[in-house]
mmCIF file with all atom_site columns, C-alpha atoms in Angstrom:
data_model
loop_
_atom_site.group_PDB
_atom_site.id
_atom_site.type_symbol
_atom_site.label_atom_id
_atom_site.label_alt_id
_atom_site.label_comp_id
_atom_site.label_asym_id
_atom_site.label_entity_id
_atom_site.label_seq_id
_atom_site.pdbx_PDB_ins_code
_atom_site.Cartn_x
_atom_site.Cartn_y
_atom_site.Cartn_z
_atom_site.occupancy
_atom_site.B_iso_or_equiv
_atom_site.pdbx_formal_charge
_atom_site.auth_seq_id
_atom_site.auth_comp_id
_atom_site.auth_asym_id
_atom_site.auth_atom_id
_atom_site.pdbx_PDB_model_num
ATOM 1   C CA . UNK D 1 1   ? 14.501  -26.996 -33.633 1.00 0.00 ? 251 UNK D CA 1
ATOM 2   C CA . UNK D 1 2   ? 17.703  -25.704 -31.972 1.00 0.00 ? 252 UNK D CA 1
ATOM 3   C CA . UNK D 1 3   ? 17.490  -22.428 -30.027 1.00 0.00 ? 253 UNK D CA 1
ATOM 4   C CA . UNK D 1 4   ? 13.647  -22.136 -29.979 1.00 0.00 ? 254 UNK D CA 1
ATOM 5   C CA . UNK D 1 5   ? 12.007  -22.384 -26.745 1.00 0.00 ? 255 UNK D CA 1
ATOM 6   C CA . UNK D 1 6   ? 8.371   -23.672 -26.643 1.00 0.00 ? 256 UNK D CA 1
ATOM 7   C CA . UNK D 1 7   ? 6.305   -21.401 -24.527 1.00 0.00 ? 257 UNK D CA 1
ATOM 8   C CA . UNK D 1 8   ? 4.889   -23.437 -21.434 1.00 0.00 ? 258 UNK D CA 1
ATOM 9   C CA . UNK D 1 9   ? 1.186   -23.875 -21.422 1.00 0.00 ? 259 UNK D CA 1
ATOM 10  C CA . UNK D 1 10  ? 1.406   -24.950 -17.626 1.00 0.00 ? 260 UNK D CA 1
ATOM 11  C CA . UNK D 1 11  ? -0.335  -22.350 -15.118 1.00 0.00 ? 261 UNK D CA 1
ATOM 12  C CA . UNK D 1 12  ? 2.180   -20.194 -13.382 1.00 0.00 ? 262 UNK D CA 1
ATOM 13  C CA . UNK D 1 13  ? 2.767   -21.486 -9.875  1.00 0.00 ? 263 UNK D CA 1
ATOM 14  C CA . UNK D 1 14  ? 1.235   -19.365 -7.087  1.00 0.00 ? 264 UNK D CA 1
ATOM 15  C CA . UNK D 1 15  ? 3.555   -18.214 -4.368  1.00 0.00 ? 265 UNK D CA 1
ATOM 16  C CA . UNK D 1 16  ? 2.825   -17.454 -0.750  1.00 0.00 ? 266 UNK D CA 1
ATOM 17  C CA . UNK D 1 17  ? 3.343   -13.593 -0.405  1.00 0.00 ? 267 UNK D CA 1
ATOM 18  C CA . UNK D 1 18  ? 3.881   -11.813 2.815   1.00 0.00 ? 268 UNK D CA 1
ATOM 19  C CA . UNK D 1 19  ? 3.766   -8.400  3.847   1.00 0.00 ? 269 UNK D CA 1
ATOM 20  C CA . UNK D 1 20  ? 6.419   -6.297  5.475   1.00 0.00 ? 270 UNK D CA 1
ATOM 21  C CA . UNK D 1 21  ? 6.255   -5.024  9.078   1.00 0.00 ? 271 UNK D CA 1
ATOM 22  C CA . UNK D 1 22  ? 4.323   -1.696  9.424   1.00 0.00 ? 272 UNK D CA 1
ATOM 23  C CA . UNK D 1 23  ? 6.282   1.541   9.021   1.00 0.00 ? 273 UNK D CA 1
ATOM 24  C CA . UNK D 1 24  ? 4.325   3.625   11.604  1.00 0.00 ? 274 UNK D CA 1
ATOM 25  C CA . UNK D 1 25  ? 5.852   6.199   13.840  1.00 0.00 ? 275 UNK D CA 1
ATOM 26  C CA . UNK D 1 26  ? 4.337   7.238   17.221  1.00 0.00 ? 276 UNK D CA 1
ATOM 27  C CA . UNK D 1 27  ? 2.924   10.322  15.637  1.00 0.00 ? 277 UNK D CA 1
ATOM 28  C CA . UNK D 1 28  ? 1.564   8.711   12.526  1.00 0.00 ? 278 UNK D CA 1
ATOM 29  C CA . UNK D 1 29  ? -1.752  10.373  11.540  1.00 0.00 ? 279 UNK D CA 1
ATOM 30  C CA . UNK D 1 30  ? -2.324  8.877   8.003   1.00 0.00 ? 280 UNK D CA 1
ATOM 31  C CA . UNK D 1 31  ? -1.721  5.116   7.269   1.00 0.00 ? 281 UNK D CA 1
ATOM 32  C CA . UNK D 1 32  ? -1.271  4.162   3.599   1.00 0.00 ? 282 UNK D CA 1
ATOM 33  C CA . UNK D 1 33  ? -2.387  0.826   2.857   1.00 0.00 ? 283 UNK D CA 1
ATOM 34  C CA . UNK D 1 34  ? -1.319  -1.178  -0.279  1.00 0.00 ? 284 UNK D CA 1
ATOM 35  C CA . UNK D 1 35  ? -2.383  -4.864  -1.027  1.00 0.00 ? 285 UNK D CA 1
ATOM 36  C CA . UNK D 1 36  ? 0.906   -6.889  -0.477  1.00 0.00 ? 286 UNK D CA 1
ATOM 37  C CA . UNK D 1 37  ? 4.327   -6.366  -1.815  1.00 0.00 ? 287 UNK D CA 1
ATOM 38  C CA . UNK D 1 38  ? 5.157   -6.947  -5.451  1.00 0.00 ? 288 UNK D CA 1
ATOM 39  C CA . UNK D 1 39  ? 7.884   -9.568  -6.420  1.00 0.00 ? 289 UNK D CA 1
ATOM 40  C CA . UNK D 1 40  ? 10.408  -6.646  -7.006  1.00 0.00 ? 290 UNK D CA 1
ATOM 41  C CA . UNK D 1 41  ? 9.547   -5.192  -3.565  1.00 0.00 ? 291 UNK D CA 1
ATOM 42  C CA . UNK D 1 42  ? 10.104  -8.628  -1.970  1.00 0.00 ? 292 UNK D CA 1
ATOM 43  C CA . UNK D 1 43  ? 13.384  -9.013  -3.807  1.00 0.00 ? 293 UNK D CA 1
ATOM 44  C CA . UNK D 1 44  ? 14.653  -5.557  -2.682  1.00 0.00 ? 294 UNK D CA 1
ATOM 45  C CA . UNK D 1 45  ? 12.918  -5.634  0.760   1.00 0.00 ? 295 UNK D CA 1
ATOM 46  C CA . UNK D 1 46  ? 11.401  -2.279  -0.040  1.00 0.00 ? 296 UNK D CA 1
ATOM 47  C CA . UNK D 1 47  ? 7.797   -1.116  -0.353  1.00 0.00 ? 297 UNK D CA 1
ATOM 48  C CA . UNK D 1 48  ? 6.896   0.050   -3.861  1.00 0.00 ? 298 UNK D CA 1
ATOM 49  C CA . UNK D 1 49  ? 10.227  -0.891  -5.369  1.00 0.00 ? 299 UNK D CA 1
ATOM 50  C CA . UNK D 1 50  ? 9.229   -1.273  -9.031  1.00 0.00 ? 300 UNK D CA 1
ATOM 51  C CA . UNK D 1 51  ? 10.975  1.386   -10.899 1.00 0.00 ? 301 UNK D CA 1
ATOM 52  C CA . UNK D 1 52  ? 7.851   2.392   -12.742 1.00 0.00 ? 302 UNK D CA 1
ATOM 53  C CA . UNK D 1 53  ? 5.694   2.536   -9.697  1.00 0.00 ? 303 UNK D CA 1
ATOM 54  C CA . UNK D 1 54  ? 4.562   6.224   -8.998  1.00 0.00 ? 304 UNK D CA 1
ATOM 55  C CA . UNK D 1 55  ? 4.472   5.757   -5.306  1.00 0.00 ? 305 UNK D CA 1
ATOM 56  C CA . UNK D 1 56  ? 7.860   7.264   -4.488  1.00 0.00 ? 306 UNK D CA 1
ATOM 57  C CA . UNK D 1 57  ? 7.791   9.784   -7.100  1.00 0.00 ? 307 UNK D CA 1
ATOM 58  C CA . UNK D 1 58  ? 4.365   11.154  -5.804  1.00 0.00 ? 308 UNK D CA 1
ATOM 59  C CA . UNK D 1 59  ? 5.933   11.092  -2.148  1.00 0.00 ? 309 UNK D CA 1
ATOM 60  C CA . UNK D 1 60  ? 8.854   13.006  -3.526  1.00 0.00 ? 310 UNK D CA 1
ATOM 61  C CA . UNK D 1 61  ? 6.670   15.734  -4.952  1.00 0.00 ? 311 UNK D CA 1
ATOM 62  C CA . UNK D 1 62  ? 4.308   15.991  -2.005  1.00 0.00 ? 312 UNK D CA 1
ATOM 63  C CA . UNK D 1 63  ? 6.626   15.166  1.024   1.00 0.00 ? 313 UNK D CA 1
ATOM 64  C CA . UNK D 1 64  ? 10.287  15.469  -0.285  1.00 0.00 ? 314 UNK D CA 1
ATOM 65  C CA . UNK D 1 65  ? 10.451  11.632  0.037   1.00 0.00 ? 315 UNK D CA 1
ATOM 66  C CA . UNK D 1 66  ? 11.468  10.808  -3.540  1.00 0.00 ? 316 UNK D CA 1
ATOM 67  C CA . UNK D 1 67  ? 13.131  7.707   -5.097  1.00 0.00 ? 317 UNK D CA 1
ATOM 68  C CA . UNK D 1 68  ? 16.505  9.549   -5.282  1.00 0.00 ? 318 UNK D CA 1
ATOM 69  C CA . UNK D 1 69  ? 16.784  9.224   -1.650  1.00 0.00 ? 319 UNK D CA 1
ATOM 70  C CA . UNK D 1 70  ? 17.949  6.093   0.281   1.00 0.00 ? 320 UNK D CA 1
ATOM 71  C CA . UNK D 1 71  ? 14.946  3.862   1.212   1.00 0.00 ? 321 UNK D CA 1
ATOM 72  C CA . UNK D 1 72  ? 15.063  4.551   4.926   1.00 0.00 ? 322 UNK D CA 1
ATOM 73  C CA . UNK D 1 73  ? 15.455  8.215   4.535   1.00 0.00 ? 323 UNK D CA 1
ATOM 74  C CA . UNK D 1 74  ? 12.408  8.154   2.437   1.00 0.00 ? 324 UNK D CA 1
ATOM 75  C CA . UNK D 1 75  ? 10.557  6.063   5.219   1.00 0.00 ? 325 UNK D CA 1
ATOM 76  C CA . UNK D 1 76  ? 11.905  8.687   7.761   1.00 0.00 ? 326 UNK D CA 1
ATOM 77  C CA . UNK D 1 77  ? 10.441  11.584  5.770   1.00 0.00 ? 327 UNK D CA 1
ATOM 78  C CA . UNK D 1 78  ? 7.029   10.062  5.359   1.00 0.00 ? 328 UNK D CA 1
ATOM 79  C CA . UNK D 1 79  ? 6.990   9.477   9.196   1.00 0.00 ? 329 UNK D CA 1
ATOM 80  C CA . UNK D 1 80  ? 8.060   12.937  9.922   1.00 0.00 ? 330 UNK D CA 1
ATOM 81  C CA . UNK D 1 81  ? 5.164   14.223  7.793   1.00 0.00 ? 331 UNK D CA 1
ATOM 82  C CA . UNK D 1 82  ? 2.779   12.005  9.795   1.00 0.00 ? 332 UNK D CA 1
ATOM 83  C CA . UNK D 1 83  ? 2.502   9.054   7.272   1.00 0.00 ? 333 UNK D CA 1
ATOM 84  C CA . UNK D 1 84  ? 2.839   5.284   7.687   1.00 0.00 ? 334 UNK D CA 1
ATOM 85  C CA . UNK D 1 85  ? 2.785   2.563   5.256   1.00 0.00 ? 335 UNK D CA 1
ATOM 86  C CA . UNK D 1 86  ? 1.515   -1.025  5.459   1.00 0.00 ? 336 UNK D CA 1
ATOM 87  C CA . UNK D 1 87  ? -0.417  -3.429  3.648   1.00 0.00 ? 337 UNK D CA 1
ATOM 88  C CA . UNK D 1 88  ? -4.010  -4.903  3.826   1.00 0.00 ? 338 UNK D CA 1
ATOM 89  C CA . UNK D 1 89  ? -2.842  -8.490  3.551   1.00 0.00 ? 339 UNK D CA 1
ATOM 90  C CA . UNK D 1 90  ? -0.496  -10.232 5.817   1.00 0.00 ? 340 UNK D CA 1
ATOM 91  C CA . UNK D 1 91  ? -0.345  -13.280 3.484   1.00 0.00 ? 341 UNK D CA 1
ATOM 92  C CA . UNK D 1 92  ? -1.899  -14.466 0.380   1.00 0.00 ? 342 UNK D CA 1
ATOM 93  C CA . UNK D 1 93  ? -1.158  -16.765 -2.730  1.00 0.00 ? 343 UNK D CA 1
ATOM 94  C CA . UNK D 1 94  ? -0.341  -14.718 -5.779  1.00 0.00 ? 344 UNK D CA 1
ATOM 95  C CA . UNK D 1 95  ? 1.335   -15.763 -9.108  1.00 0.00 ? 345 UNK D CA 1
ATOM 96  C CA . UNK D 1 96  ? 3.341   -12.829 -10.349 1.00 0.00 ? 346 UNK D CA 1
ATOM 97  C CA . UNK D 1 97  ? 2.632   -9.319  -9.002  1.00 0.00 ? 347 UNK D CA 1
ATOM 98  C CA . UNK D 1 98  ? -0.574  -8.243  -10.083 1.00 0.00 ? 348 UNK D CA 1
ATOM 99  C CA . UNK D 1 99  ? -3.304  -7.706  -7.499  1.00 0.00 ? 349 UNK D CA 1
ATOM 100 C CA . UNK D 1 100 ? -5.834  -9.214  -9.934  1.00 0.00 ? 350 UNK D CA 1
ATOM 101 C CA . UNK D 1 101 ? -3.761  -12.580 -9.485  1.00 0.00 ? 351 UNK D CA 1
ATOM 102 C CA . UNK D 1 102 ? -4.310  -12.793 -5.732  1.00 0.00 ? 352 UNK D CA 1
ATOM 103 C CA . UNK D 1 103 ? -6.010  -16.111 -5.073  1.00 0.00 ? 353 UNK D CA 1
ATOM 104 C CA . UNK D 1 104 ? -9.288  -15.474 -3.364  1.00 0.00 ? 354 UNK D CA 1
ATOM 105 C CA . UNK D 1 105 ? -9.573  -17.643 -0.323  1.00 0.00 ? 355 UNK D CA 1
ATOM 106 C CA . UNK D 1 106 ? -5.771  -17.498 0.459   1.00 0.00 ? 356 UNK D CA 1
ATOM 107 C CA . UNK D 1 107 ? -6.155  -13.895 1.772   1.00 0.00 ? 357 UNK D CA 1
ATOM 108 C CA . UNK D 1 108 ? -5.081  -13.371 5.419   1.00 0.00 ? 358 UNK D CA 1
ATOM 109 C CA . UNK D 1 109 ? -5.501  -9.701  6.586   1.00 0.00 ? 359 UNK D CA 1
ATOM 110 C CA . UNK D 1 110 ? -3.102  -7.698  8.701   1.00 0.00 ? 360 UNK D CA 1
ATOM 111 C CA . UNK D 1 111 ? -4.177  -6.665  12.169  1.00 0.00 ? 361 UNK D CA 1
ATOM 112 C CA . UNK D 1 112 ? -5.058  -3.307  11.227  1.00 0.00 ? 362 UNK D CA 1
ATOM 113 C CA . UNK D 1 113 ? -7.735  -2.802  14.046  1.00 0.00 ? 363 UNK D CA 1
ATOM 114 C CA . UNK D 1 114 ? -5.229  -3.749  16.499  1.00 0.00 ? 364 UNK D CA 1
ATOM 115 C CA . UNK D 1 115 ? -2.756  -1.360  15.047  1.00 0.00 ? 365 UNK D CA 1
ATOM 116 C CA . UNK D 1 116 ? -5.339  1.552   15.249  1.00 0.00 ? 366 UNK D CA 1
ATOM 117 C CA . UNK D 1 117 ? -5.763  0.714   18.904  1.00 0.00 ? 367 UNK D CA 1
ATOM 118 C CA . UNK D 1 118 ? -2.144  1.061   19.773  1.00 0.00 ? 368 UNK D CA 1
ATOM 119 C CA . UNK D 1 119 ? -1.935  4.174   17.613  1.00 0.00 ? 369 UNK D CA 1
ATOM 120 C CA . UNK D 1 120 ? -5.130  6.269   18.379  1.00 0.00 ? 370 UNK D CA 1
ATOM 121 C CA . UNK D 1 121 ? -3.812  9.279   16.761  1.00 0.00 ? 371 UNK D CA 1
ATOM 122 C CA . UNK D 1 122 ? -4.148  7.686   13.194  1.00 0.00 ? 372 UNK D CA 1
ATOM 123 C CA . UNK D 1 123 ? -7.357  9.330   11.899  1.00 0.00 ? 373 UNK D CA 1
ATOM 124 C CA . UNK D 1 124 ? -7.260  8.436   8.255   1.00 0.00 ? 374 UNK D CA 1
ATOM 125 C CA . UNK D 1 125 ? -6.383  5.239   6.178   1.00 0.00 ? 375 UNK D CA 1
ATOM 126 C CA . UNK D 1 126 ? -5.487  5.940   2.505   1.00 0.00 ? 376 UNK D CA 1
ATOM 127 C CA . UNK D 1 127 ? -5.764  3.043   -0.016  1.00 0.00 ? 377 UNK D CA 1
ATOM 128 C CA . UNK D 1 128 ? -3.221  2.584   -2.893  1.00 0.00 ? 378 UNK D CA 1
ATOM 129 C CA . UNK D 1 129 ? -5.765  1.296   -5.403  1.00 0.00 ? 379 UNK D CA 1
ATOM 130 C CA . UNK D 1 130 ? -9.150  -0.171  -5.608  1.00 0.00 ? 380 UNK D CA 1
ATOM 131 C CA . UNK D 1 131 ? -7.998  -3.891  -4.740  1.00 0.00 ? 381 UNK D CA 1
ATOM 132 C CA . UNK D 1 132 ? -6.364  -2.702  -1.409  1.00 0.00 ? 382 UNK D CA 1
ATOM 133 C CA . UNK D 1 133 ? -9.820  -0.964  -0.712  1.00 0.00 ? 383 UNK D CA 1
ATOM 134 C CA . UNK D 1 134 ? -11.890 -3.882  -1.652  1.00 0.00 ? 384 UNK D CA 1
ATOM 135 C CA . UNK D 1 135 ? -9.825  -6.314  0.385   1.00 0.00 ? 385 UNK D CA 1
ATOM 136 C CA . UNK D 1 136 ? -10.003 -3.873  3.252   1.00 0.00 ? 386 UNK D CA 1
ATOM 137 C CA . UNK D 1 137 ? -13.830 -3.745  3.025   1.00 0.00 ? 387 UNK D CA 1
ATOM 138 C CA . UNK D 1 138 ? -14.050 -7.506  2.987   1.00 0.00 ? 388 UNK D CA 1
ATOM 139 C CA . UNK D 1 139 ? -11.664 -8.603  5.618   1.00 0.00 ? 389 UNK D CA 1
ATOM 140 C CA . UNK D 1 140 ? -10.871 -5.675  7.951   1.00 0.00 ? 390 UNK D CA 1
ATOM 141 C CA . UNK D 1 141 ? -13.764 -3.197  8.119   1.00 0.00 ? 391 UNK D CA 1
ATOM 142 C CA . UNK D 1 142 ? -16.209 -5.829  9.541   1.00 0.00 ? 392 UNK D CA 1
ATOM 143 C CA . UNK D 1 143 ? -13.612 -6.167  12.402  1.00 0.00 ? 393 UNK D CA 1
ATOM 144 C CA . UNK D 1 144 ? -13.753 -2.400  13.322  1.00 0.00 ? 394 UNK D CA 1
ATOM 145 C CA . UNK D 1 145 ? -15.420 -1.382  16.522  1.00 0.00 ? 395 UNK D CA 1
ATOM 146 C CA . UNK D 1 146 ? -17.752 1.569   16.529  1.00 0.00 ? 396 UNK D CA 1
ATOM 147 C CA . UNK D 1 147 ? -15.146 3.993   17.829  1.00 0.00 ? 397 UNK D CA 1
ATOM 148 C CA . UNK D 1 148 ? -12.851 3.109   14.918  1.00 0.00 ? 398 UNK D CA 1
ATOM 149 C CA . UNK D 1 149 ? -15.576 3.580   12.463  1.00 0.00 ? 399 UNK D CA 1
ATOM 150 C CA . UNK D 1 150 ? -16.414 6.897   13.822  1.00 0.00 ? 400 UNK D CA 1
ATOM 151 C CA . UNK D 1 151 ? -12.736 8.306   14.082  1.00 0.00 ? 401 UNK D CA 1
ATOM 152 C CA . UNK D 1 152 ? -11.083 6.835   10.994  1.00 0.00 ? 402 UNK D CA 1
ATOM 153 C CA . UNK D 1 153 ? -11.669 8.492   7.602   1.00 0.00 ? 403 UNK D CA 1
ATOM 154 C CA . UNK D 1 154 ? -11.202 6.225   4.384   1.00 0.00 ? 404 UNK D CA 1
ATOM 155 C CA . UNK D 1 155 ? -9.436  7.651   1.354   1.00 0.00 ? 405 UNK D CA 1
ATOM 156 C CA . UNK D 1 156 ? -9.364  5.238   -1.752  1.00 0.00 ? 406 UNK D CA 1
ATOM 157 C CA . UNK D 1 157 ? -6.713  6.482   -4.114  1.00 0.00 ? 407 UNK D CA 1
ATOM 158 C CA . UNK D 1 158 ? -5.813  5.390   -7.688  1.00 0.00 ? 408 UNK D CA 1
ATOM 159 C CA . UNK D 1 159 ? -3.158  2.683   -7.742  1.00 0.00 ? 409 UNK D CA 1
ATOM 160 C CA . UNK D 1 160 ? 0.407   3.877   -8.424  1.00 0.00 ? 410 UNK D CA 1
ATOM 161 C CA . UNK D 1 161 ? 1.319   0.630   -9.966  1.00 0.00 ? 411 UNK D CA 1
ATOM 162 C CA . UNK D 1 162 ? 2.338   0.704   -13.603 1.00 0.00 ? 412 UNK D CA 1
ATOM 163 C CA . UNK D 1 163 ? -0.379  -1.743  -14.164 1.00 0.00 ? 413 UNK D CA 1
ATOM 164 C CA . UNK D 1 164 ? -2.857  0.937   -13.649 1.00 0.00 ? 414 UNK D CA 1
ATOM 165 C CA . UNK D 1 165 ? -2.817  2.799   -16.893 1.00 0.00 ? 415 UNK D CA 1
ATOM 166 C CA . UNK D 1 166 ? -6.466  3.983   -17.077 1.00 0.00 ? 416 UNK D CA 1
ATOM 167 C CA . UNK D 1 167 ? -5.635  7.182   -15.131 1.00 0.00 ? 417 UNK D CA 1
ATOM 168 C CA . UNK D 1 168 ? -3.010  9.582   -16.343 1.00 0.00 ? 418 UNK D CA 1
ATOM 169 C CA . UNK D 1 169 ? -0.042  10.486  -13.996 1.00 0.00 ? 419 UNK D CA 1
ATOM 170 C CA . UNK D 1 170 ? -1.334  14.092  -13.440 1.00 0.00 ? 420 UNK D CA 1
ATOM 171 C CA . UNK D 1 171 ? -4.722  12.986  -12.470 1.00 0.00 ? 421 UNK D CA 1
ATOM 172 C CA . UNK D 1 172 ? -3.192  10.385  -10.151 1.00 0.00 ? 422 UNK D CA 1
ATOM 173 C CA . UNK D 1 173 ? -0.887  13.041  -8.446  1.00 0.00 ? 423 UNK D CA 1
ATOM 174 C CA . UNK D 1 174 ? -3.949  15.351  -8.209  1.00 0.00 ? 424 UNK D CA 1
ATOM 175 C CA . UNK D 1 175 ? -5.805  12.736  -6.256  1.00 0.00 ? 425 UNK D CA 1
ATOM 176 C CA . UNK D 1 176 ? -2.911  11.771  -4.014  1.00 0.00 ? 426 UNK D CA 1
ATOM 177 C CA . UNK D 1 177 ? -2.566  15.365  -3.171  1.00 0.00 ? 427 UNK D CA 1
ATOM 178 C CA . UNK D 1 178 ? -5.503  14.872  -0.808  1.00 0.00 ? 428 UNK D CA 1
ATOM 179 C CA . UNK D 1 179 ? -3.018  13.387  1.598   1.00 0.00 ? 429 UNK D CA 1
ATOM 180 C CA . UNK D 1 180 ? -1.583  16.741  2.263   1.00 0.00 ? 430 UNK D CA 1
ATOM 181 C CA . UNK D 1 181 ? -5.139  18.062  2.848   1.00 0.00 ? 431 UNK D CA 1
ATOM 182 C CA . UNK D 1 182 ? -5.714  15.326  5.396   1.00 0.00 ? 432 UNK D CA 1
ATOM 183 C CA . UNK D 1 183 ? -2.523  16.052  7.136   1.00 0.00 ? 433 UNK D CA 1
ATOM 184 C CA . UNK D 1 184 ? -3.163  19.920  7.185   1.00 0.00 ? 434 UNK D CA 1
ATOM 185 C CA . UNK D 1 185 ? -6.696  19.043  8.556   1.00 0.00 ? 435 UNK D CA 1
ATOM 186 C CA . UNK D 1 186 ? -5.386  16.977  11.350  1.00 0.00 ? 436 UNK D CA 1
ATOM 187 C CA . UNK D 1 187 ? -3.223  19.754  12.791  1.00 0.00 ? 437 UNK D CA 1
#
């Protein structure tokens, strides 16, 4: 059969995926945590780079840091607003980009408790999706000391990924608007 490719039945190879460095300014008050960058984000070396991910459109509506801006300007605007971004995981194995494909047991968490010690003004962690929150609870929260537990508010938010179609855009944005309340309350 010429021109017809047979679909492979072999399992997709897992790749080791690593997070970017934290984007946290000295006056950061809210740290947004994702799981680990997608394939598109890794290829472009930009967090939330998939064109259909709602993260940057939401940041545009909430903090004037939308996708029409250069990536470094978006980061700078978030930082001026008091927001940092990072990932729960430092490394993991994951075939493709779906959080559900992260290979359990391969998960290596980022040094979030240590980051909070060097940035004591951070008083809230917001989680981009259930998987980020689940991984945080499994790997990082047990490493928090009593002071960190007492001072840091945890805010799980719906994933901005296009794979999360169970919640409509308007409802997701409404929930993400809680970031503004966190920042207003911290002043």
